[in-house]
Coordinates of C-alpha atoms in Angstrom, one line a residue:
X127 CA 45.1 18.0 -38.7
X128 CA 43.1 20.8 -36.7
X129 CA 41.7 22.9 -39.3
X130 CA 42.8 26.0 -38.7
X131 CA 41.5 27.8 -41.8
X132 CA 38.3 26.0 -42.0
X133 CA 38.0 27.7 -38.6
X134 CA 39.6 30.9 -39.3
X135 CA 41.9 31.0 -36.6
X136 CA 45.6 30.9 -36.9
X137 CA 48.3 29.3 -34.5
X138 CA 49.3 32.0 -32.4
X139 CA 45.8 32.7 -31.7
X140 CA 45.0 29.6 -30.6
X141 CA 47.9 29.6 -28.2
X142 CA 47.1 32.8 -26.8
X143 CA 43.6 31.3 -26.2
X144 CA 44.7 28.1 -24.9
X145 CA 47.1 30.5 -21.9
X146 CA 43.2 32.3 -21.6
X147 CA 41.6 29.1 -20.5
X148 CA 44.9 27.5 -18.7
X149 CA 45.3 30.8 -16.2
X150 CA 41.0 30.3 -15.7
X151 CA 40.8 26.9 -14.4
X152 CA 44.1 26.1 -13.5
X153 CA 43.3 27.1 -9.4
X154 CA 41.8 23.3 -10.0
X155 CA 45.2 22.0 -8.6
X156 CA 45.0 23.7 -5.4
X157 CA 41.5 23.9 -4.6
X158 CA 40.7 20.3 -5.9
X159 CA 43.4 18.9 -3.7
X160 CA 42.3 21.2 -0.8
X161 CA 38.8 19.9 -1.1
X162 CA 39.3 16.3 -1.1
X163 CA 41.9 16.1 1.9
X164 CA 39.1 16.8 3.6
X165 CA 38.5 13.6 2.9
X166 CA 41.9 12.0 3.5
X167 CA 43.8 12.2 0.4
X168 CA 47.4 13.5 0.7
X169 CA 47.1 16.5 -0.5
X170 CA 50.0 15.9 -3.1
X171 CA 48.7 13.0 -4.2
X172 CA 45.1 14.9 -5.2
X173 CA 47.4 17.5 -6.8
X174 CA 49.6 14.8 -8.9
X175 CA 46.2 13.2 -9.7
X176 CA 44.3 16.2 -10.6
X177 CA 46.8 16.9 -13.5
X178 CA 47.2 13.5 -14.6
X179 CA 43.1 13.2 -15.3
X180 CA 43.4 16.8 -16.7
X181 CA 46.0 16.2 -19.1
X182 CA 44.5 12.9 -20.5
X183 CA 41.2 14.2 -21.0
X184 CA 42.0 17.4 -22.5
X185 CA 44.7 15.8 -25.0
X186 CA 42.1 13.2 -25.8
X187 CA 40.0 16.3 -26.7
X188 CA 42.7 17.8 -28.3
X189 CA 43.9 15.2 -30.4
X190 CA 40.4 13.0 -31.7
X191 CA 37.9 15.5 -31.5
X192 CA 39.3 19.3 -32.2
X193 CA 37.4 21.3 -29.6
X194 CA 38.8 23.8 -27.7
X195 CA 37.1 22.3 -24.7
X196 CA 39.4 21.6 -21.5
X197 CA 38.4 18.5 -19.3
X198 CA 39.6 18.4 -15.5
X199 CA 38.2 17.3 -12.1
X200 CA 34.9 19.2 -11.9
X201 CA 33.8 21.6 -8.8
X202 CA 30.9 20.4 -7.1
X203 CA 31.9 16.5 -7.6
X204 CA 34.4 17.1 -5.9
X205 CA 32.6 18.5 -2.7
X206 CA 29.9 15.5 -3.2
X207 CA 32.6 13.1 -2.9
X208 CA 34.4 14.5 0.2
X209 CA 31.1 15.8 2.2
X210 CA 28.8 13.3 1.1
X211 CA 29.9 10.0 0.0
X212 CA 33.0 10.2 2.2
X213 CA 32.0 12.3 5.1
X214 CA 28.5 11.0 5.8
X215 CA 29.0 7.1 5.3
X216 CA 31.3 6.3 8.6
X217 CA 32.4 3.1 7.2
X218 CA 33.4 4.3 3.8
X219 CA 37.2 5.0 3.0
X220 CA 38.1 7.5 0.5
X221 CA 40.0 4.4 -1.3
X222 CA 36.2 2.5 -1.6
X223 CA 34.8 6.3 -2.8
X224 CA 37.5 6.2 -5.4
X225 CA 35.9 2.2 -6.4
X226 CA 32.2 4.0 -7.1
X227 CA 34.4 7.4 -9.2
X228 CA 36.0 4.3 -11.1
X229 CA 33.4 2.6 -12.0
X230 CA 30.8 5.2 -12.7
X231 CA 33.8 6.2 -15.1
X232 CA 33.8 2.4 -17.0
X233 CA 30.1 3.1 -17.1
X234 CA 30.3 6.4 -18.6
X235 CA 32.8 5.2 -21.2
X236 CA 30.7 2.3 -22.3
X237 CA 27.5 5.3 -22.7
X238 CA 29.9 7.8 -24.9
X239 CA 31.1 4.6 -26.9
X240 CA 27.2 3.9 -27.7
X241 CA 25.3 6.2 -29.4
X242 CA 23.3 7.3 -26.3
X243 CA 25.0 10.6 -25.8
X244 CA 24.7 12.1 -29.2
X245 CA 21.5 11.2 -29.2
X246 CA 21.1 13.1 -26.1
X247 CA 22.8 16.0 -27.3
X248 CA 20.4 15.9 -30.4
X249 CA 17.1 15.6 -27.9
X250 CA 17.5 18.2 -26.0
X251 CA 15.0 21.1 -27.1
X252 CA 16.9 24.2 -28.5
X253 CA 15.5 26.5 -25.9
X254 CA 16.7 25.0 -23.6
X255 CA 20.4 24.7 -25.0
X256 CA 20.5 28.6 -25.1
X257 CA 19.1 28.3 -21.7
X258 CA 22.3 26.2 -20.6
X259 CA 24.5 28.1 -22.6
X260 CA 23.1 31.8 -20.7
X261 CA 22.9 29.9 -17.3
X262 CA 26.1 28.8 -17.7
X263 CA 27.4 32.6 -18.6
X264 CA 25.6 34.1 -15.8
X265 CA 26.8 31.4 -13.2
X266 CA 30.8 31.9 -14.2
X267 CA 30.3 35.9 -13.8
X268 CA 28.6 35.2 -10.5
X269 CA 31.6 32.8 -9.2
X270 CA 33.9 35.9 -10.4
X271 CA 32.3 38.5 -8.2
X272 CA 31.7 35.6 -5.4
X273 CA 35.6 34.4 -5.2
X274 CA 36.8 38.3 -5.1
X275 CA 34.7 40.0 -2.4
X276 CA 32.6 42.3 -5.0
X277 CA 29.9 40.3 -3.5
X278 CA 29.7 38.8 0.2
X279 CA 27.4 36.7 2.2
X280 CA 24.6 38.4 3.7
X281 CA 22.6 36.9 6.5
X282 CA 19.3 38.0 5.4
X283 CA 19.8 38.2 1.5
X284 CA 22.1 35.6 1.1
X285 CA 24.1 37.9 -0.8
X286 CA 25.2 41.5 -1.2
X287 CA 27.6 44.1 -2.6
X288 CA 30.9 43.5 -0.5
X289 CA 33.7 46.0 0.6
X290 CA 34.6 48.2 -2.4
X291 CA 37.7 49.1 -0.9
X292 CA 39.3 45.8 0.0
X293 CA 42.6 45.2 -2.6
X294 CA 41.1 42.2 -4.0
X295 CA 37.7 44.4 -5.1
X296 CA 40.1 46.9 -6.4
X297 CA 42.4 44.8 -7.9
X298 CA 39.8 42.8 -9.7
X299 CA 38.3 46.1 -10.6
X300 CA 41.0 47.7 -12.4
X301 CA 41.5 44.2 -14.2
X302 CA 37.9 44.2 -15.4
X303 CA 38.6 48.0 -16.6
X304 CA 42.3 46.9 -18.9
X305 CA 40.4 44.0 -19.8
X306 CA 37.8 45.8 -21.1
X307 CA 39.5 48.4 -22.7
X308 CA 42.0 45.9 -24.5
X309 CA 38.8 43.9 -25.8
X310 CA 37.5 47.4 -27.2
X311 CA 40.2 48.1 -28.8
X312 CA 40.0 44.9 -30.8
X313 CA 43.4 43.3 -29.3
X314 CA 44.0 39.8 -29.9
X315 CA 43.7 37.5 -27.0
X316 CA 42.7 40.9 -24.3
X317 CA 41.3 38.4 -21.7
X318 CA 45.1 36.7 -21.7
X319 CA 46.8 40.5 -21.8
X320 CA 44.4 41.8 -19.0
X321 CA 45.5 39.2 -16.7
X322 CA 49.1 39.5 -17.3
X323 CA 48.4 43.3 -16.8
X324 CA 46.7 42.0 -13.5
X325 CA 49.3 39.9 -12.6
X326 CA 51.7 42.6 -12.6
X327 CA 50.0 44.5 -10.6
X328 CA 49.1 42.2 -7.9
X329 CA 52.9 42.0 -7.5
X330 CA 54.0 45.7 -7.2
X331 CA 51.1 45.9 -4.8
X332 CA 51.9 43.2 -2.6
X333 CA 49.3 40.8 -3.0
X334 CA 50.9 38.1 -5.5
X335 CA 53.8 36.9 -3.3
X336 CA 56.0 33.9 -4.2
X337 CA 56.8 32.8 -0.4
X338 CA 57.3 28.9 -1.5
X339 CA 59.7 29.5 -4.5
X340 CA 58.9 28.3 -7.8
X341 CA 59.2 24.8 -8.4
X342 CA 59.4 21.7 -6.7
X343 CA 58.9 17.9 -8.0
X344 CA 55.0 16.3 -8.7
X345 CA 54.4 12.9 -6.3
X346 CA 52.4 10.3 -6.0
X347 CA 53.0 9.4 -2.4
X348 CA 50.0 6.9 -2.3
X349 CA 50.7 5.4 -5.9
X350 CA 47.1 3.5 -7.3
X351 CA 44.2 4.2 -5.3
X352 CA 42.4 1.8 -7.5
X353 CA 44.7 -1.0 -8.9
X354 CA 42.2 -3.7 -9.6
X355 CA 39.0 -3.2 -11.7
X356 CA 37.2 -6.3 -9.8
X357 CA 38.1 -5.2 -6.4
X358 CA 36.5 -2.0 -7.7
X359 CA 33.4 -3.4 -8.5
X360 CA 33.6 -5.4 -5.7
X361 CA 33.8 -2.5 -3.4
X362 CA 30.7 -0.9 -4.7
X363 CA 28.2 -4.3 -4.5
X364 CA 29.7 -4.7 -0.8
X365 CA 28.7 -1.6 0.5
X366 CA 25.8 -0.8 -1.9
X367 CA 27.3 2.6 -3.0
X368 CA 24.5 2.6 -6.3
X369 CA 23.4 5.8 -5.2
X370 CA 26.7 7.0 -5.7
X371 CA 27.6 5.8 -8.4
X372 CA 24.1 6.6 -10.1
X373 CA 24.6 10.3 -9.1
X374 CA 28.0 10.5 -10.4
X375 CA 26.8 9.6 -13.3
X376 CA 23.9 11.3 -14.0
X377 CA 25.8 15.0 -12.8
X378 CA 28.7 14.4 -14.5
X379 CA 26.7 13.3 -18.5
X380 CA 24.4 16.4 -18.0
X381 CA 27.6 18.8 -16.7
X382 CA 29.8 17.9 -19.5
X383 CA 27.0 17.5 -22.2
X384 CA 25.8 20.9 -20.8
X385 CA 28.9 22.7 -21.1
X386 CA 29.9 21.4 -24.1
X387 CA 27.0 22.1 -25.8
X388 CA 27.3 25.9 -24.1
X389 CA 30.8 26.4 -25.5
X390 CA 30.7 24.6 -29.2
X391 CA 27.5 27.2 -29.6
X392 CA 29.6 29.6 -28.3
X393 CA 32.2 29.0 -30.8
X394 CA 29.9 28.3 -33.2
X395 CA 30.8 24.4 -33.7
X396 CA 27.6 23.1 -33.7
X397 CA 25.8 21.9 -36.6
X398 CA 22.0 22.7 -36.6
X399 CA 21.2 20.5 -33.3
X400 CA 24.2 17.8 -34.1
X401 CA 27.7 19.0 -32.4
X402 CA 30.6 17.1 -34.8
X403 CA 32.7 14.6 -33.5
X404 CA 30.4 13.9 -30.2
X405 CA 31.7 10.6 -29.4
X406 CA 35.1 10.9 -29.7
X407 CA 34.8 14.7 -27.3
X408 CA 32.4 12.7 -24.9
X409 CA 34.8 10.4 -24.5
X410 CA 37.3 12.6 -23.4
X411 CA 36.0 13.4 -19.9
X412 CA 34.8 9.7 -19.6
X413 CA 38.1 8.1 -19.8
X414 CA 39.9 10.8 -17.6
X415 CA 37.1 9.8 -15.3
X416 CA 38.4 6.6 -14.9
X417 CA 42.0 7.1 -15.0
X418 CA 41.6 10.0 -12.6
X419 CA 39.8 7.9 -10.2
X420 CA 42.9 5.3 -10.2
X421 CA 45.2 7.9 -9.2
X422 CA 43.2 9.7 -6.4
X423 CA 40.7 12.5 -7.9
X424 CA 37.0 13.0 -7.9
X425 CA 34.9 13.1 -11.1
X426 CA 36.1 15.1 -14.3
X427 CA 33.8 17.4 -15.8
X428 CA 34.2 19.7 -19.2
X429 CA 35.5 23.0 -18.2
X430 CA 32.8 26.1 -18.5
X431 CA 36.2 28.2 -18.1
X432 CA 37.0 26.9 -21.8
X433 CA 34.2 29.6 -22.6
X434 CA 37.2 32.0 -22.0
X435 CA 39.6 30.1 -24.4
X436 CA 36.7 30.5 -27.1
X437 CA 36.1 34.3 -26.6
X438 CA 40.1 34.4 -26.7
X439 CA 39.5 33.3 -29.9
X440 CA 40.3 29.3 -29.7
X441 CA 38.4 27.1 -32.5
X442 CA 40.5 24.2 -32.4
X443 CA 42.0 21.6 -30.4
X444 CA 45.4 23.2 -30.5
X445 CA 44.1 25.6 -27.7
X446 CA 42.8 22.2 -25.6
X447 CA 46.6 20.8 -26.6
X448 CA 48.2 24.4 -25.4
X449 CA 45.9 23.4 -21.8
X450 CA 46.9 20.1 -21.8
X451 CA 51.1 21.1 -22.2
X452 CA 50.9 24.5 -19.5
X453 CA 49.1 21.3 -17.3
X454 CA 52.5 18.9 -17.7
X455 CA 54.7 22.1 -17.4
X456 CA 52.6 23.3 -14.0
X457 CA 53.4 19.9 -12.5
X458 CA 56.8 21.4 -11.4
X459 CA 55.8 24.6 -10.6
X460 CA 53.2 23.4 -8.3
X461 CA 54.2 26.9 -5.8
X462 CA 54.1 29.5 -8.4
X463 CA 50.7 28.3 -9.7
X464 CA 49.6 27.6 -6.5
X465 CA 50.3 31.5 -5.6
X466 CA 49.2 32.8 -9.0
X467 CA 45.8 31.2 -9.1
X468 CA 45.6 31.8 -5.2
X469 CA 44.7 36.0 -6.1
X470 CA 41.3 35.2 -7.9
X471 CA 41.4 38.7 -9.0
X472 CA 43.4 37.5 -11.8
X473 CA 41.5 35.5 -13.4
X474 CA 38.1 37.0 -12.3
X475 CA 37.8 39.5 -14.7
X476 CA 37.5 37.0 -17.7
X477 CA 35.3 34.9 -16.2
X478 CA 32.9 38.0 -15.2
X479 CA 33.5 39.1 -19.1
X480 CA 33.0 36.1 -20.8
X481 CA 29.6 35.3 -18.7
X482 CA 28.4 38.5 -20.5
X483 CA 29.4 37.1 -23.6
X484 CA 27.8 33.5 -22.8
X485 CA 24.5 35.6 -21.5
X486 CA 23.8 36.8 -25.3
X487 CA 22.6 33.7 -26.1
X488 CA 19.1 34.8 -23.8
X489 CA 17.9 36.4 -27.6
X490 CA 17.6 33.3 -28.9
X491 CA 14.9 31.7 -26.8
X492 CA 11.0 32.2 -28.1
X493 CA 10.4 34.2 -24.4
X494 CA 6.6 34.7 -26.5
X495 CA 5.9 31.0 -26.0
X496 CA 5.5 30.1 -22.3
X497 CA 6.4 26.4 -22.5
X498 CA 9.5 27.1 -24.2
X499 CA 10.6 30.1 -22.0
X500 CA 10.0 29.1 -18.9
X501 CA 12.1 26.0 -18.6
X502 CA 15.0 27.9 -20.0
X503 CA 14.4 31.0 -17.6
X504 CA 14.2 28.5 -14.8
X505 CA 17.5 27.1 -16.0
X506 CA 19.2 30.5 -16.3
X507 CA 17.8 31.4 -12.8
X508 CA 18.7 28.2 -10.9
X509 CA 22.4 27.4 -12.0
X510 CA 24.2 30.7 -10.4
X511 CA 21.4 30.4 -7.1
X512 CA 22.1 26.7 -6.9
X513 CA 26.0 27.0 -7.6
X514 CA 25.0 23.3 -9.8
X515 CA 24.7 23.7 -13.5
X516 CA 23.5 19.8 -13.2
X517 CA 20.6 20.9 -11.1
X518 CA 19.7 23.7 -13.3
X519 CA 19.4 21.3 -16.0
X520 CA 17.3 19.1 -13.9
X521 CA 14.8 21.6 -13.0
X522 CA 14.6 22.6 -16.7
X523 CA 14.5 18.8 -17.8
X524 CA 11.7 18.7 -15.0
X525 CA 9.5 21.7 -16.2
X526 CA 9.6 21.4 -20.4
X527 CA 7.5 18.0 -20.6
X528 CA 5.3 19.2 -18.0
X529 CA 4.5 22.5 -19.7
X530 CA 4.2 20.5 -23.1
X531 CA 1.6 17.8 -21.7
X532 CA -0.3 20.7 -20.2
X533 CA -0.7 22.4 -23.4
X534 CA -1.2 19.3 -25.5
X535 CA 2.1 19.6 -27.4
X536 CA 3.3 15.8 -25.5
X537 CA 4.3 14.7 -29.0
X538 CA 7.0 17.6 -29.4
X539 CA 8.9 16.1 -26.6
X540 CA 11.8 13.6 -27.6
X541 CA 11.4 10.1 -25.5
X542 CA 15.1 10.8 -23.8
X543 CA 13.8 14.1 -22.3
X544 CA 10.9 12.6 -20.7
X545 CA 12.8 9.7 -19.7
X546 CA 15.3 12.3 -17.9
X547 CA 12.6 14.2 -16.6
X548 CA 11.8 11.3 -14.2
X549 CA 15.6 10.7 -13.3
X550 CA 16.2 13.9 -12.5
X551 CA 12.9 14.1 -10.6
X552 CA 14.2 11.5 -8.2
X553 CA 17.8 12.6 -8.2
X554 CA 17.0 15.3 -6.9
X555 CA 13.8 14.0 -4.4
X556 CA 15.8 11.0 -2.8
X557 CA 19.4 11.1 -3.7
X558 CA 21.8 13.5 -2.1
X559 CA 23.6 16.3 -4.3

């Protein structure tokens, strides 16, 4: 069913890599739920909700489309929806916010059941995929270094190197050095080990402490936020939330195209410019979308921290079915993830070394042909200074057909680029994000 020799990869390393990719994103059920009770949501409830779209999304990869590509409640969606579409529209209830996430998420179904998003995939220019894919690398390293202190906030700079002699600098530190050396040495699944390692070590120093226990039972104290399709739809006409829902959209198709684009190359899945099975993996964070939204979470977004997975050595969907189980499993042990993926030193190291891996894909690009380059260096330089990998798609969707009219070449541009050239143009003028 998953191929595992046509991928040359074997079970156990696919279960290695699928703990990889699990331990990187799974601080997604306690920072998501922290984010949006900002906005109101129990914080349980988010929590319940944030699995419940993660595990539907990433078994539907699993399962119809083979990827070892996670789907969960993205970051950055989530922080629209509570700041913006919550926090600045006074009359607006998280429960109506939840009516736009739901049915930008029918929407987005209806798109990835057409054949509008593999043609997308297929239209965009190959320069700037290896842009993407390197933006995306550099971005995750930069979130790495961000989360643990290695670099600060600096009031001039914006940023600089923080204090080298806090714990969490020295524990993600020594991390990045196991890591490395385990990965040198040619040990299966190193990024997993090196965390483990980590882990350990965290303990005996003090910082990984286990103050709430271990396990305690998922709820749903606020049932379905959004029971009723019509009153959905109903909710979005009434108080003209478009916008919203136009935003959602267009973020969340170029977030999830982009990183699944970035992480098939990585794992070499794609075909030429086709990437197999695109409907049914496009899918995948579409309907958790929608189901996520009737339980109480934001948006869901392919997950770049899959990259890790891949470098772990996942090829097939039995790493995104490994990610999908650990998800179920982590319901009850809501405290002890909540502690573990609380030290990001843990888990920074493999995000820091698998943007190094990601940033190789830089040699690929024609940097001795302007129009080509430049859109993908403006790609690769916007998404970690932006902290949006939508928006660094946008300004590299904006620049390419620009360049090519200038220089005559207006015929080398597919019709879908330049049509998302001008939605991105006035995302980004008149919309908020």
């Amino acid at each position: 069913m998953f191929d595992l020799t046509k991928h040359n990869t074997n079970l156990k390393t696919e279960i290695i890599a699928g703990f990889t990719t699990f331990l990187t994103m799974v601080y997604i059920i306690v920072v998501n739920p922290v984010v949006l009770s900002d906005a109101g949501v129990p914080f349980s409830q988010v929590f319940t909700a944030t699995i419940i779209a993660t595990v539907i999304g990433t078994l539907w990869m699993a399962l119809f489309a083979n990827y070892p590509i996670a789907i969960a409640p993205g970051m950055g969606l989530n922080a629209y929806f509570a700041y913006s579409v919550v926090g600045s529209h006074g009359n607006i209830s998280y429960e109506v916010a939840f009516s736009a996430v739901f049915v930008a998420g029918i929407i987005f179904v209806i798109l990835s059941l057409t054949p509008f998003r593999s043609k997308l995939i297929e239209a965009i220019p190959e320069n700037l995929k290896h842009g993407i894919t390197a933006g995306i690398g550099l971005f995750i390293a930069f979130i790495g270094m961000r989360l643990t202190g290695i670099i600060q906030a600096h009031p001039q700079n914006l940023v600089a190197l923080g204090d080298l002699h806090s714990p969490s600098v020295i524990l993600t530190l020594v991390g990045l050095a196991i890591t490395l050396v385990l990965m040198s040495l040619g040990v299966n699944g190193a990024l997993f080990f090196g965390m483990v390692i980590t882990g350990v070590i965290a303990y005996f120093t003090g910082q990984l402490k286990f103050e709430k226990g271990f396990v305690s039972m998922p709820s749903l104290p606020e049932g379905l936020v959004v029971a009723n399709p019509l009153t959905a739809i109903s909710d979005v006409i009434h108080y003209g939330l478009y916008a919203v829902v136009f935003s959602f959209l267009l973020v969340t198709i170029f977030d999830t195209t982009g990183t699944m684009i970035g992480v098939a190359q990585q794992a070499g899945l794609m075909k030429g410019k086709t990437m197999p099975r695109a409907r049914e993996a496009l899918l995948s964070d579409s309907i958790a979308t929608t189901i996520g939204a009737m339980f109480g979470t934001s948006p869901t977004s392919a997950y770049i921290e899959s990259s890790s997975g891949v470098a772990a050595g996942g090829r097939t969907g039995i790493t995104a079915l490994t990610v999908a189980i650990l998800f179920i499993l982590s319901s009850f042990f809501g405290p002890l993830v909540g502690a573990v993926s609380g030290i990001s030193a843990i888990t920074a190291p493999a995000l820091i070394i698998v943007g190094s891996l990601m940033m190789g894909s830089i040699a690929h690009i024609q940097w001795d042909q302007l129009d080509e380059a430049f859109p993908a260096f403006l790609i690769i330089l916007s998404m970690p200074l932006t902290s949006s990998i939508a928006t660094g798609i946008a300004l590299g969707f904006i620049s390419y057909p620009l360049l090519k009219i200038t220089r005559g070449k207006w015929r080398e541009v597919h019709p879908l680029v330049y049509i998302f050239a001008v939605l991105f143009f006035y995302q980004l003028a008149f919309l908020p994000h």
